[in-house]
Coordinates of C-alpha atoms in Angstrom, one line a residue:
Chain A
M1 CA 46.4 -4.0 6.0
T2 CA 47.2 -4.4 2.3
A3 CA 45.0 -4.2 -0.4
N4 CA 44.7 -8.2 -0.9
E5 CA 43.8 -8.4 2.6
R6 CA 41.5 -6.9 2.2
T7 CA 39.3 -10.1 1.6
E8 CA 35.0 -9.2 1.0
V9 CA 32.9 -10.0 4.4
T10 CA 29.2 -11.1 4.2
V11 CA 26.6 -10.2 6.0
E12 CA 23.2 -11.8 5.8
V13 CA 19.8 -10.2 7.1
A14 CA 17.2 -12.6 6.9
E15 CA 14.9 -11.9 10.2
R16 CA 17.7 -10.5 12.1
P17 CA 17.5 -7.5 13.9
I18 CA 18.4 -4.0 11.5
R19 CA 20.8 -3.0 14.3
E20 CA 23.1 -5.2 14.5
I21 CA 23.5 -5.5 10.8
N22 CA 24.7 -1.6 10.3
A23 CA 27.6 -2.6 13.0
E24 CA 28.1 -5.4 11.1
I25 CA 28.7 -3.8 8.1
R26 CA 30.3 -0.5 9.6
A27 CA 32.6 -2.4 11.7
A28 CA 33.9 -4.8 7.8
A29 CA 33.9 -1.1 6.2
A30 CA 36.0 0.2 9.1
D31 CA 38.5 -2.6 9.2
G32 CA 39.1 -1.9 5.3
H33 CA 37.3 -5.2 3.8
A34 CA 34.2 -4.8 1.1
V35 CA 31.0 -6.1 2.2
R36 CA 29.0 -8.1 0.6
V37 CA 24.7 -8.1 2.1
T38 CA 22.7 -11.5 1.7
D39 CA 19.4 -12.7 2.0
T40 CA 17.9 -8.8 2.4
R41 CA 13.7 -9.8 2.0
S42 CA 13.5 -6.0 0.7
R43 CA 14.3 -4.9 4.2
H44 CA 14.1 -1.4 6.0
N45 CA 16.9 0.7 7.3
L46 CA 20.0 -1.1 5.8
G47 CA 23.2 0.6 5.4
V48 CA 22.6 4.0 6.2
A49 CA 24.9 6.5 7.2
L50 CA 27.8 4.5 5.9
P51 CA 31.5 6.5 5.7
E52 CA 33.6 7.2 3.4
G53 CA 35.4 4.4 1.7
A54 CA 33.2 1.8 2.4
V55 CA 32.0 -0.6 -0.5
V56 CA 28.8 -2.6 0.6
T57 CA 26.8 -4.5 -2.1
F58 CA 23.2 -5.7 -1.7
E59 CA 23.1 -9.2 -3.0
G60 CA 18.8 -9.0 -3.3
S61 CA 16.0 -6.3 -2.8
V62 CA 16.0 -3.9 -0.3
G63 CA 13.1 -1.5 1.2
Y64 CA 13.2 2.0 2.2
Y65 CA 16.0 3.6 3.3
C66 CA 18.7 2.0 1.9
G67 CA 21.8 4.3 1.3
G68 CA 20.5 7.4 3.6
L69 CA 22.2 10.0 4.7
N70 CA 25.3 8.6 3.3
D71 CA 29.0 10.0 3.6
G72 CA 31.5 8.8 1.2
A73 CA 30.7 5.1 0.8
T74 CA 29.4 3.0 -3.0
I75 CA 26.8 1.5 -2.5
T76 CA 24.7 -1.2 -5.0
V77 CA 22.0 -2.8 -5.4
E78 CA 21.7 -5.8 -7.2
R79 CA 17.8 -5.9 -7.2
N80 CA 15.2 -3.5 -6.2
A81 CA 14.9 -0.5 -3.5
G82 CA 12.2 0.9 -1.9
W83 CA 11.3 3.9 -0.9
G84 CA 13.5 7.0 -0.4
T85 CA 17.3 4.9 -1.7
G86 CA 20.0 7.3 -0.3
E87 CA 17.7 9.9 1.3
A88 CA 19.4 12.8 2.4
M89 CA 22.6 11.5 1.1
A90 CA 26.7 13.6 1.3
S91 CA 28.6 12.2 -1.6
G92 CA 29.6 9.2 -2.6
R93 CA 28.0 6.4 -5.0
I94 CA 24.6 4.4 -5.0
T95 CA 23.8 2.0 -7.7
V96 CA 20.9 0.6 -8.3
E97 CA 20.6 -2.5 -10.7
G98 CA 16.3 -2.9 -10.7
Y99 CA 13.8 0.2 -9.5
S100 CA 14.3 2.9 -7.6
G101 CA 11.3 2.7 -5.4
M102 CA 9.5 5.9 -4.3
S103 CA 11.1 8.7 -3.8
V104 CA 14.8 8.4 -4.7
G105 CA 18.2 11.0 -3.6
A106 CA 14.9 13.2 -1.5
S107 CA 16.4 16.1 -0.2
M108 CA 20.3 14.5 -1.1
R109 CA 22.6 16.6 -0.9
G110 CA 25.5 15.4 -3.2
G111 CA 26.8 11.9 -4.9
L112 CA 26.0 10.0 -7.3
I113 CA 22.9 7.5 -7.8
H114 CA 22.6 5.8 -10.5
V115 CA 19.3 3.5 -11.5
K116 CA 19.5 0.8 -14.3
G117 CA 15.5 0.6 -14.2
D118 CA 13.3 2.9 -14.0
S119 CA 12.7 5.7 -11.6
G120 CA 9.6 5.5 -8.8
P121 CA 7.5 8.9 -8.5
R122 CA 8.7 12.2 -6.6
C123 CA 12.4 11.1 -8.1
G124 CA 14.4 13.7 -6.2
V125 CA 12.0 15.3 -4.6
A126 CA 13.5 18.7 -2.5
M127 CA 17.6 17.2 -3.7
K128 CA 19.6 20.0 -2.7
G129 CA 22.5 19.0 -4.7
G130 CA 24.1 16.0 -6.7
D131 CA 23.4 13.6 -9.6
I132 CA 20.3 11.0 -10.3
V133 CA 20.9 9.3 -13.7
I134 CA 18.1 7.2 -14.7
E135 CA 18.9 4.7 -17.6
G136 CA 15.1 3.9 -17.9
D137 CA 11.6 5.8 -17.2
L138 CA 11.2 8.6 -14.6
G139 CA 8.2 8.2 -12.5
F140 CA 6.2 10.7 -11.9
L141 CA 6.1 14.4 -10.1
S142 CA 9.9 13.7 -10.3
G143 CA 12.5 16.8 -9.1
F144 CA 9.3 17.6 -7.9
M145 CA 10.3 21.4 -5.6
A146 CA 14.3 20.4 -5.7
H147 CA 16.5 23.5 -5.2
D148 CA 20.0 22.4 -7.3
G149 CA 21.3 19.3 -8.8
R150 CA 20.5 17.6 -11.7
I151 CA 18.3 14.3 -12.4
I152 CA 19.6 12.9 -16.0
A153 CA 16.5 9.9 -17.7
L154 CA 17.8 8.6 -20.8
G155 CA 14.3 6.9 -21.1
D156 CA 11.0 8.9 -21.0
A157 CA 9.5 11.4 -18.3
G158 CA 6.0 10.7 -16.8
E159 CA 2.8 13.1 -15.4
A160 CA 4.6 16.4 -13.9
T161 CA 8.2 16.4 -14.6
G162 CA 10.0 19.3 -12.6
D163 CA 6.7 20.7 -11.0
S164 CA 7.8 23.5 -8.5
L165 CA 11.2 23.7 -9.4
W166 CA 13.4 26.1 -7.7
G167 CA 16.6 25.6 -8.9
G168 CA 18.3 22.7 -11.0
E169 CA 17.8 20.9 -13.6
V170 CA 15.9 17.4 -15.1
W171 CA 17.0 16.5 -18.3
V172 CA 15.2 13.9 -20.4
A173 CA 16.3 11.8 -23.6
G174 CA 13.3 11.0 -24.3
S175 CA 9.5 11.6 -24.4
I176 CA 7.9 13.4 -21.5
K177 CA 3.9 12.8 -20.7
S178 CA 3.7 16.2 -18.8
L179 CA 4.8 18.9 -17.7
G180 CA 5.1 20.1 -13.8
V181 CA 4.1 24.3 -12.8
D182 CA 6.0 26.6 -12.9
T183 CA 9.1 24.7 -15.3
N184 CA 10.8 26.2 -18.5
V185 CA 12.1 23.7 -21.7
V186 CA 15.3 24.3 -22.8
E187 CA 18.0 24.0 -25.2
P188 CA 21.2 23.1 -23.5
E189 CA 24.4 24.7 -24.2
P190 CA 27.5 22.5 -25.9
D191 CA 29.4 22.8 -22.5
Q192 CA 26.5 21.8 -20.5
V193 CA 25.7 18.1 -22.8
A194 CA 29.5 17.7 -23.1
A195 CA 29.4 18.1 -19.1
L196 CA 26.4 15.5 -19.0
N197 CA 28.3 13.3 -21.1
V198 CA 31.6 13.3 -18.6
L199 CA 29.1 12.4 -16.4
L200 CA 27.4 9.3 -18.8
A201 CA 31.2 8.4 -20.1
D202 CA 32.0 7.6 -16.5
L203 CA 29.0 5.3 -15.9
G204 CA 29.1 4.0 -19.8
L205 CA 25.9 5.5 -21.0
E206 CA 27.9 8.4 -23.4
S207 CA 25.6 9.1 -26.6
A208 CA 26.3 11.5 -29.1
D209 CA 23.0 11.2 -30.1
R210 CA 20.3 12.9 -28.1
D211 CA 17.8 14.4 -28.1
W212 CA 18.7 16.0 -24.8
K213 CA 14.8 18.5 -23.6
R214 CA 16.4 20.3 -20.1
I215 CA 13.8 21.1 -17.3
V216 CA 14.1 24.0 -15.4
S217 CA 11.9 26.7 -13.0
G218 CA 10.4 28.7 -14.5
Q219 CA 11.0 30.8 -11.4
K220 CA 7.6 32.8 -11.1
L221 CA 7.2 30.3 -7.5
W222 CA 10.4 32.1 -6.3
H223 CA 7.9 35.0 -5.9
F224 CA 4.7 33.8 -5.1
E225 CA 1.5 36.0 -4.8
S226 CA -1.9 34.1 -3.2
R227 CA -4.1 36.1 -5.8
D228 CA -2.3 33.6 -8.2
A229 CA -2.8 30.4 -6.0
S230 CA -5.0 29.0 -8.6
A231 CA -2.4 28.7 -10.9
W232 CA -0.4 26.4 -9.2
L233 CA -3.2 23.5 -8.5
M234 CA -2.2 20.5 -10.3
I235 CA -5.7 18.8 -10.4
Chain B
M1 CA 0.1 5.5 7.8
C2 CA -1.4 2.3 8.7
G3 CA -1.0 -0.9 6.4
I4 CA -2.7 -2.8 3.7
A5 CA -2.7 -5.8 1.9
G6 CA -4.5 -9.3 -0.3
R7 CA -3.7 -12.3 -1.0
I8 CA -5.4 -14.5 -3.3
L9 CA -4.9 -18.2 -3.5
A10 CA -5.4 -20.4 -6.8
L11 CA -6.7 -23.3 -4.7
P12 CA -8.6 -23.1 -1.4
G13 CA -6.2 -22.9 1.3
L14 CA -4.8 -21.0 4.1
I15 CA -5.4 -17.5 3.7
G16 CA -5.6 -17.3 7.0
A17 CA -1.7 -18.0 7.8
D18 CA -1.0 -16.0 4.2
L19 CA -3.1 -12.7 5.3
V20 CA -0.8 -13.2 9.0
E21 CA 2.0 -13.1 7.8
L22 CA 1.5 -10.2 5.3
I23 CA 0.6 -7.1 7.5
Q24 CA 2.0 -8.5 10.6
A25 CA 5.8 -7.8 8.9
Q26 CA 3.8 -4.9 8.6
R27 CA 3.3 -3.9 11.8
H28 CA 5.3 -0.8 12.1
R29 CA 3.1 0.8 10.2
G30 CA 0.4 0.8 12.6
A31 CA -0.4 -1.9 15.5
D32 CA -3.2 -0.3 17.3
S33 CA -5.7 -2.6 16.1
T34 CA -5.1 -5.2 13.3
G35 CA -8.4 -6.8 11.0
F36 CA -8.6 -9.7 8.4
G37 CA -11.4 -9.8 6.1
M38 CA -11.7 -13.8 4.4
Y39 CA -13.6 -15.3 2.3
G40 CA -14.3 -19.0 2.4
E41 CA -15.9 -21.7 0.8
P42 CA -19.2 -19.4 -0.2
R43 CA -22.7 -20.8 1.4
S44 CA -24.9 -21.8 -1.2
D45 CA -28.0 -20.7 1.2
G46 CA -27.6 -18.4 4.8
Y47 CA -25.4 -15.8 5.8
M48 CA -22.4 -15.7 8.2
V49 CA -22.8 -12.9 10.9
R50 CA -19.7 -11.6 11.9
V51 CA -20.4 -9.5 15.3
V52 CA -18.7 -7.3 18.2
A53 CA -20.7 -7.4 21.3
D54 CA -20.7 -5.9 25.2
R55 CA -19.1 -8.9 26.8
D56 CA -21.1 -9.2 29.8
D57 CA -24.7 -9.3 28.1
L58 CA -23.5 -11.0 25.3
S59 CA -26.3 -13.2 26.3
D60 CA -29.6 -10.7 26.3
H61 CA -28.5 -9.8 22.6
L62 CA -27.8 -13.3 21.1
E63 CA -31.6 -13.7 22.6
T64 CA -32.9 -10.1 21.1
F65 CA -30.9 -10.7 18.0
L66 CA -32.5 -14.4 17.5
D67 CA -35.8 -13.1 17.8
I68 CA -35.3 -10.5 15.7
A69 CA -34.1 -12.7 13.0
R70 CA -37.4 -15.4 13.7
A71 CA -39.2 -12.0 13.3
H72 CA -37.6 -12.0 10.3
G73 CA -38.0 -15.3 8.8
A74 CA -34.3 -17.1 9.7
D75 CA -32.9 -19.0 12.5
Y76 CA -29.7 -19.1 13.5
I77 CA -27.5 -22.8 11.3
G78 CA -25.6 -24.1 14.1
D79 CA -24.9 -22.7 17.3
P80 CA -23.5 -19.0 17.6
T81 CA -19.8 -18.9 18.6
W82 CA -17.2 -16.6 20.0
D83 CA -14.3 -15.5 21.6
D84 CA -13.5 -17.1 25.5
A85 CA -11.0 -13.8 26.4
T86 CA -11.3 -11.6 28.9
T87 CA -11.1 -8.6 27.2
D88 CA -14.4 -6.3 27.5
H89 CA -15.4 -6.7 24.4
V90 CA -16.2 -10.0 22.6
S91 CA -16.2 -11.2 18.7
V92 CA -19.2 -13.2 18.3
R93 CA -19.7 -15.9 14.9
L94 CA -23.3 -17.1 14.0
V95 CA -24.8 -18.1 11.0
L96 CA -28.6 -17.1 9.4
S97 CA -30.5 -19.0 7.3
N98 CA -32.4 -16.8 4.9
P99 CA -35.2 -13.8 6.3
A100 CA -38.0 -14.8 5.1
S101 CA -39.2 -11.0 5.1
S102 CA -36.0 -9.7 2.4
F103 CA -32.3 -8.7 3.7
E104 CA -32.8 -5.2 4.3
R105 CA -35.5 -5.7 6.2
W106 CA -33.4 -8.1 8.7
L107 CA -30.2 -6.2 8.6
A108 CA -32.0 -3.4 9.2
D109 CA -33.4 -4.2 12.7
A110 CA -31.2 -6.2 13.9
D111 CA -28.0 -3.3 13.1
F112 CA -30.5 -1.0 16.4
I113 CA -28.8 -3.8 18.8
D114 CA -27.3 -1.1 21.1
G115 CA -23.5 -3.0 22.2
F116 CA -23.7 -6.1 19.7
E117 CA -22.1 -4.2 16.6
I118 CA -22.7 -6.4 13.7
Q119 CA -18.8 -5.9 11.3
S120 CA -19.7 -8.6 8.7
V121 CA -22.5 -10.6 6.1
G122 CA -22.2 -12.6 3.8
R123 CA -21.8 -16.0 1.9
S124 CA -18.1 -16.3 2.2
L125 CA -17.2 -13.3 3.4
E126 CA -16.4 -12.8 7.7
I127 CA -14.5 -9.5 8.9
I128 CA -12.5 -10.7 12.1
K129 CA -10.8 -7.3 13.7
D130 CA -9.5 -6.7 17.1
L131 CA -6.6 -4.4 19.2
G132 CA -3.7 -5.0 18.8
D133 CA -0.7 -6.7 16.2
G134 CA -1.3 -8.9 13.5
Y135 CA 0.3 -11.7 15.2
E136 CA -1.9 -11.4 18.7
V137 CA -5.6 -10.7 16.8
A138 CA -4.9 -14.0 15.3
D139 CA -3.8 -15.9 18.3
K140 CA -6.6 -14.5 20.0
H141 CA -8.9 -15.3 17.2
G142 CA -7.8 -18.2 15.2
I143 CA -7.2 -16.6 12.3
R144 CA -4.7 -18.8 10.3
N145 CA -7.0 -21.9 10.5
F146 CA -9.0 -20.2 7.9
V147 CA -9.4 -21.9 4.7
G148 CA -10.8 -19.6 2.1
T149 CA -9.6 -18.5 -1.7
H150 CA -9.0 -15.0 -0.8
G151 CA -8.9 -11.7 1.8
L152 CA -7.4 -8.6 3.0
T153 CA -5.9 -7.0 6.2
N154 CA -4.8 -3.8 7.9
A155 CA -2.9 -3.3 10.1
R156 CA -4.2 0.6 11.8
M157 CA -2.3 3.6 12.6
A158 CA -5.6 5.8 14.5
T159 CA -5.6 9.3 12.0
E160 CA -9.5 10.0 11.7
S161 CA -11.1 8.5 14.5
F162 CA -10.5 6.3 17.8
V163 CA -8.8 3.3 18.1
S164 CA -11.7 0.6 19.3
P165 CA -12.7 -2.8 17.6
T166 CA -15.2 -1.9 15.9
A167 CA -13.5 1.5 13.6
S168 CA -10.7 -0.7 12.3
H169 CA -10.3 -2.2 9.2
P170 CA -11.7 -4.0 6.9
F171 CA -15.0 -3.0 6.9
W172 CA -17.7 -4.1 5.4
A173 CA -19.8 -2.4 2.5
R174 CA -23.1 -2.4 4.4
P175 CA -25.8 -3.6 3.3
Y176 CA -23.9 -5.3 0.0
P177 CA -23.2 -9.1 2.1
D178 CA -19.3 -10.1 0.7
V179 CA -18.0 -6.3 0.0
A180 CA -15.2 -5.6 2.0
I181 CA -11.9 -2.9 1.8
V182 CA -8.8 -1.5 3.6
H183 CA -7.6 1.6 3.1
N184 CA -4.4 3.4 3.8
G185 CA -4.3 7.2 4.4
Q186 CA -6.7 9.6 5.0
L187 CA -10.0 10.9 2.9
T188 CA -10.8 14.9 3.1
N189 CA -14.1 15.1 1.6
Y190 CA -15.8 11.8 2.6
Y191 CA -18.3 14.0 5.6
L192 CA -19.8 15.3 2.8
L193 CA -19.9 11.8 0.7
R194 CA -21.4 10.2 3.7
D195 CA -24.3 12.8 3.9
R196 CA -24.9 12.3 0.6
L197 CA -24.9 8.5 1.2
R198 CA -26.6 8.7 4.5
R199 CA -29.6 10.9 2.8
A200 CA -29.7 8.1 -0.1
G201 CA -30.7 5.7 3.4
Y202 CA -27.8 3.9 3.8
T203 CA -26.2 3.5 7.3
F204 CA -22.9 4.0 9.0
K205 CA -22.0 3.1 12.2
T206 CA -18.3 4.7 12.8
D207 CA -16.9 8.7 11.8
N208 CA -14.3 6.6 10.2
D209 CA -13.1 8.3 6.7
S210 CA -12.9 4.5 5.3
E211 CA -15.9 3.0 5.5
L212 CA -17.4 5.6 3.4
I213 CA -15.1 3.9 0.6
A214 CA -16.9 0.2 1.2
I215 CA -20.0 2.2 0.9
W216 CA -19.7 4.4 -2.1
L217 CA -18.0 1.6 -3.8
S218 CA -21.2 -1.1 -3.8
D219 CA -23.7 2.4 -3.7
Q220 CA -21.9 2.9 -7.6
M221 CA -21.8 -1.0 -8.7
A222 CA -25.5 -1.6 -7.3
N223 CA -26.3 1.9 -9.9
G224 CA -25.6 -0.4 -12.7
L225 CA -21.5 1.3 -12.9
T226 CA -18.7 -2.4 -13.4
I227 CA -15.8 -2.3 -10.4
E228 CA -13.2 -1.0 -13.4
Q229 CA -15.7 1.9 -13.5
S230 CA -15.9 2.5 -10.0
L231 CA -12.7 1.9 -9.2
T232 CA -12.2 4.8 -11.6
D233 CA -14.6 7.3 -11.1
S234 CA -13.4 7.2 -7.1
V235 CA -9.5 8.5 -8.0
T236 CA -11.5 11.7 -9.0
K237 CA -14.4 11.5 -6.7
L238 CA -12.8 10.6 -3.2
D239 CA -9.9 13.6 -1.8
G240 CA -7.2 12.6 0.1
C241 CA -5.0 10.5 -0.4
F242 CA -5.3 6.5 -0.3
T243 CA -4.1 3.5 -1.3
Y244 CA -7.6 1.1 -0.8
I245 CA -7.7 -2.5 -1.6
L246 CA -11.9 -3.9 -2.2
A247 CA -12.5 -7.6 -2.1
T248 CA -15.4 -9.2 -3.7
I249 CA -17.2 -12.6 -3.8
D250 CA -15.5 -13.4 -7.1
S251 CA -12.3 -10.6 -7.0
M252 CA -9.7 -8.1 -5.4
A253 CA -9.5 -4.4 -6.7
F254 CA -7.2 -1.6 -5.9
A255 CA -7.3 1.8 -7.1
K256 CA -4.5 4.6 -5.9
D257 CA -5.1 9.1 -5.5
P258 CA -3.7 11.1 -8.6
F259 CA -0.4 12.5 -6.1
A260 CA 0.2 8.8 -5.5
I261 CA 1.4 9.2 -2.2
K262 CA 0.6 5.4 -1.3
P263 CA 3.0 2.9 -2.1
L264 CA 1.9 -1.1 -3.4
V265 CA 3.5 -4.3 -5.0
A266 CA 2.2 -6.9 -5.8
V267 CA 3.7 -10.7 -7.1
E268 CA 0.9 -11.8 -9.4
E269 CA 1.3 -15.5 -11.2
V270 CA -0.2 -17.4 -14.5
D271 CA -2.5 -19.6 -12.4
G272 CA -3.9 -16.0 -11.1
T273 CA -2.0 -16.9 -6.9
M274 CA -1.4 -12.8 -5.5
A275 CA -0.1 -11.0 -3.2
V276 CA -0.6 -7.9 -2.5
A277 CA 0.8 -5.5 0.5
T278 CA 2.0 -1.6 1.0
E279 CA 5.5 -2.8 1.4
E280 CA 7.7 -5.2 -0.8
Q281 CA 9.0 -6.6 2.3
A282 CA 5.3 -7.9 3.0
V283 CA 5.2 -10.3 0.1
R284 CA 8.8 -11.5 1.0
K285 CA 6.7 -13.2 3.9
I286 CA 5.4 -15.9 1.3
Y287 CA 7.6 -15.6 -2.3
V288 CA 11.5 -14.7 0.4
D289 CA 14.4 -15.0 -2.9
D290 CA 14.5 -14.8 -6.4
D291 CA 13.8 -18.1 -7.1
D292 CA 9.8 -18.2 -4.8
L293 CA 9.7 -15.7 -7.5
A294 CA 11.1 -17.2 -10.1
G295 CA 7.8 -17.2 -13.2
K296 CA 5.9 -14.3 -11.3
A297 CA 5.7 -10.3 -12.1
M298 CA 6.0 -8.1 -8.8
V299 CA 4.6 -5.1 -10.3
N300 CA 5.0 -1.7 -8.2
Y301 CA 1.8 0.0 -8.5
D302 CA 3.8 3.0 -7.6
G303 CA 2.3 6.0 -11.0
P304 CA -0.7 8.3 -10.1
S305 CA -4.4 7.5 -10.5
L306 CA -3.8 3.8 -11.1
T307 CA -6.6 0.7 -11.2
G308 CA -6.4 -2.3 -11.5
V309 CA -9.4 -6.0 -11.0
W310 CA -7.9 -9.0 -10.0
P311 CA -10.2 -12.1 -9.9
V312 CA -10.5 -14.6 -8.1
P313 CA -9.2 -18.0 -9.7
A314 CA -11.2 -20.1 -7.9
R315 CA -14.8 -18.2 -7.6
T316 CA -15.1 -16.9 -11.6
A317 CA -14.2 -20.9 -13.0
A318 CA -17.3 -21.7 -10.0
I319 CA -19.4 -19.0 -11.8
A320 CA -17.9 -19.8 -15.3
G321 CA -19.1 -23.8 -14.5
A322 CA -22.7 -22.5 -13.8
G323 CA -22.9 -20.7 -16.7
V324 CA -22.4 -23.5 -18.9
G325 CA -24.3 -25.4 -17.0
A326 CA -27.6 -23.8 -16.1

């Protein structure tokens, strides 16, 4: 099959069973077709566990866990996404053109999630690798207990940003409403900014004049002592 | 887990039909029981009483209920009606004239008929709740035909108390007519606050943590706090995870905990029409695509410690009108 033969296939969601829809998306992707998913109605579990090379566009809002367990697919959501978008993804790219929902990129291990709107609370919770770029504002408690990877917000960050980070980094270009416990804000090194700009340039988002705050783990949680427990109470 | 939803119509309409679709779309969040709290055209006089009773003893209980009502100077307005299913429990609807003694004294007596449990009392509110998912409860009780201005609904997955029609949501804020809540989450300090309210004279009919929210909020408002102040207070005074929706005769409202665990999404129209639910796919049952959403706001209330109030246009206009007339 040549590239010219790889036409776009349309899969309709409406009220049909999700298993049937996902099987059709997977079959079309396996045949080398790009897939356009229509009438999505914010339903859950769309495009879960898509394989390397799949190109899937959701023509509307999706519900929970869209693109979860992604392993190399390129996924676009043309409106908003729900809870757990891209949860535990290993590789590939997810673009959300609207609002990301809660816990976007939870436990992700690799790949890129690009949100053009704002993120909900707990963006990148427990993430183990990969990058999340939020063009808008970063929600409450983002980066909570992340181990590795980067969360990059071009807008402002909400309350408790980077709370209980074990590793990884949260980059914020705008203001930060409040920092979470056990976080340090450090001056980024020029080579770190350069590396970040390579990623942002790929998304058409590079800019030389951003006032980056780079938030990393304070590393006290690495050696937790029960007598210090009161320091971890947020409220 | 539970799913919750609410709906406001700018003009009275088939509120029940909308609530059924909003909650059936969230059936997967808990289908052990489903309930509806709906607000029809308010009576100027008398109260609608909704009851869940033992079917076998219904005629005896109705006789006792009527004796108590008459002892308090009240009587039926029309005949009681009930469902004709074969379940052990039966849902009864009664309309009662105003008790001549006092509402509270009548309720205190009426509340102690064993096997005849009052679910709601109101000029406008009627709470109907039963075992099963949204469609099962709707089919059994004719929910889709209910005409009203606003209402709330819950699909329950029981965590804090047993599964029964009376332990499901919505909860009426006994003894305050026309106040109800639905709750998604679990409270951890409800028994402390419940003890305090019991000592102050309140009656709780279940061990459900959510029943506390309705009565606690109403007590705050009875003590002079505004609805907004009560909501804000609840964010720190209630402990646990919660997003709840409160309904009164002329408004709906919500609050959520400082960890913002439970989501909530609303579609708000300029004329005050509103649909709110735990999951966006539920409001998509009413606003299916972008054409349906044109000129309307879809708002994700996902942040920590959020509160909000939605007025019911038909009721606030009626109140304003009455004010002008007076």
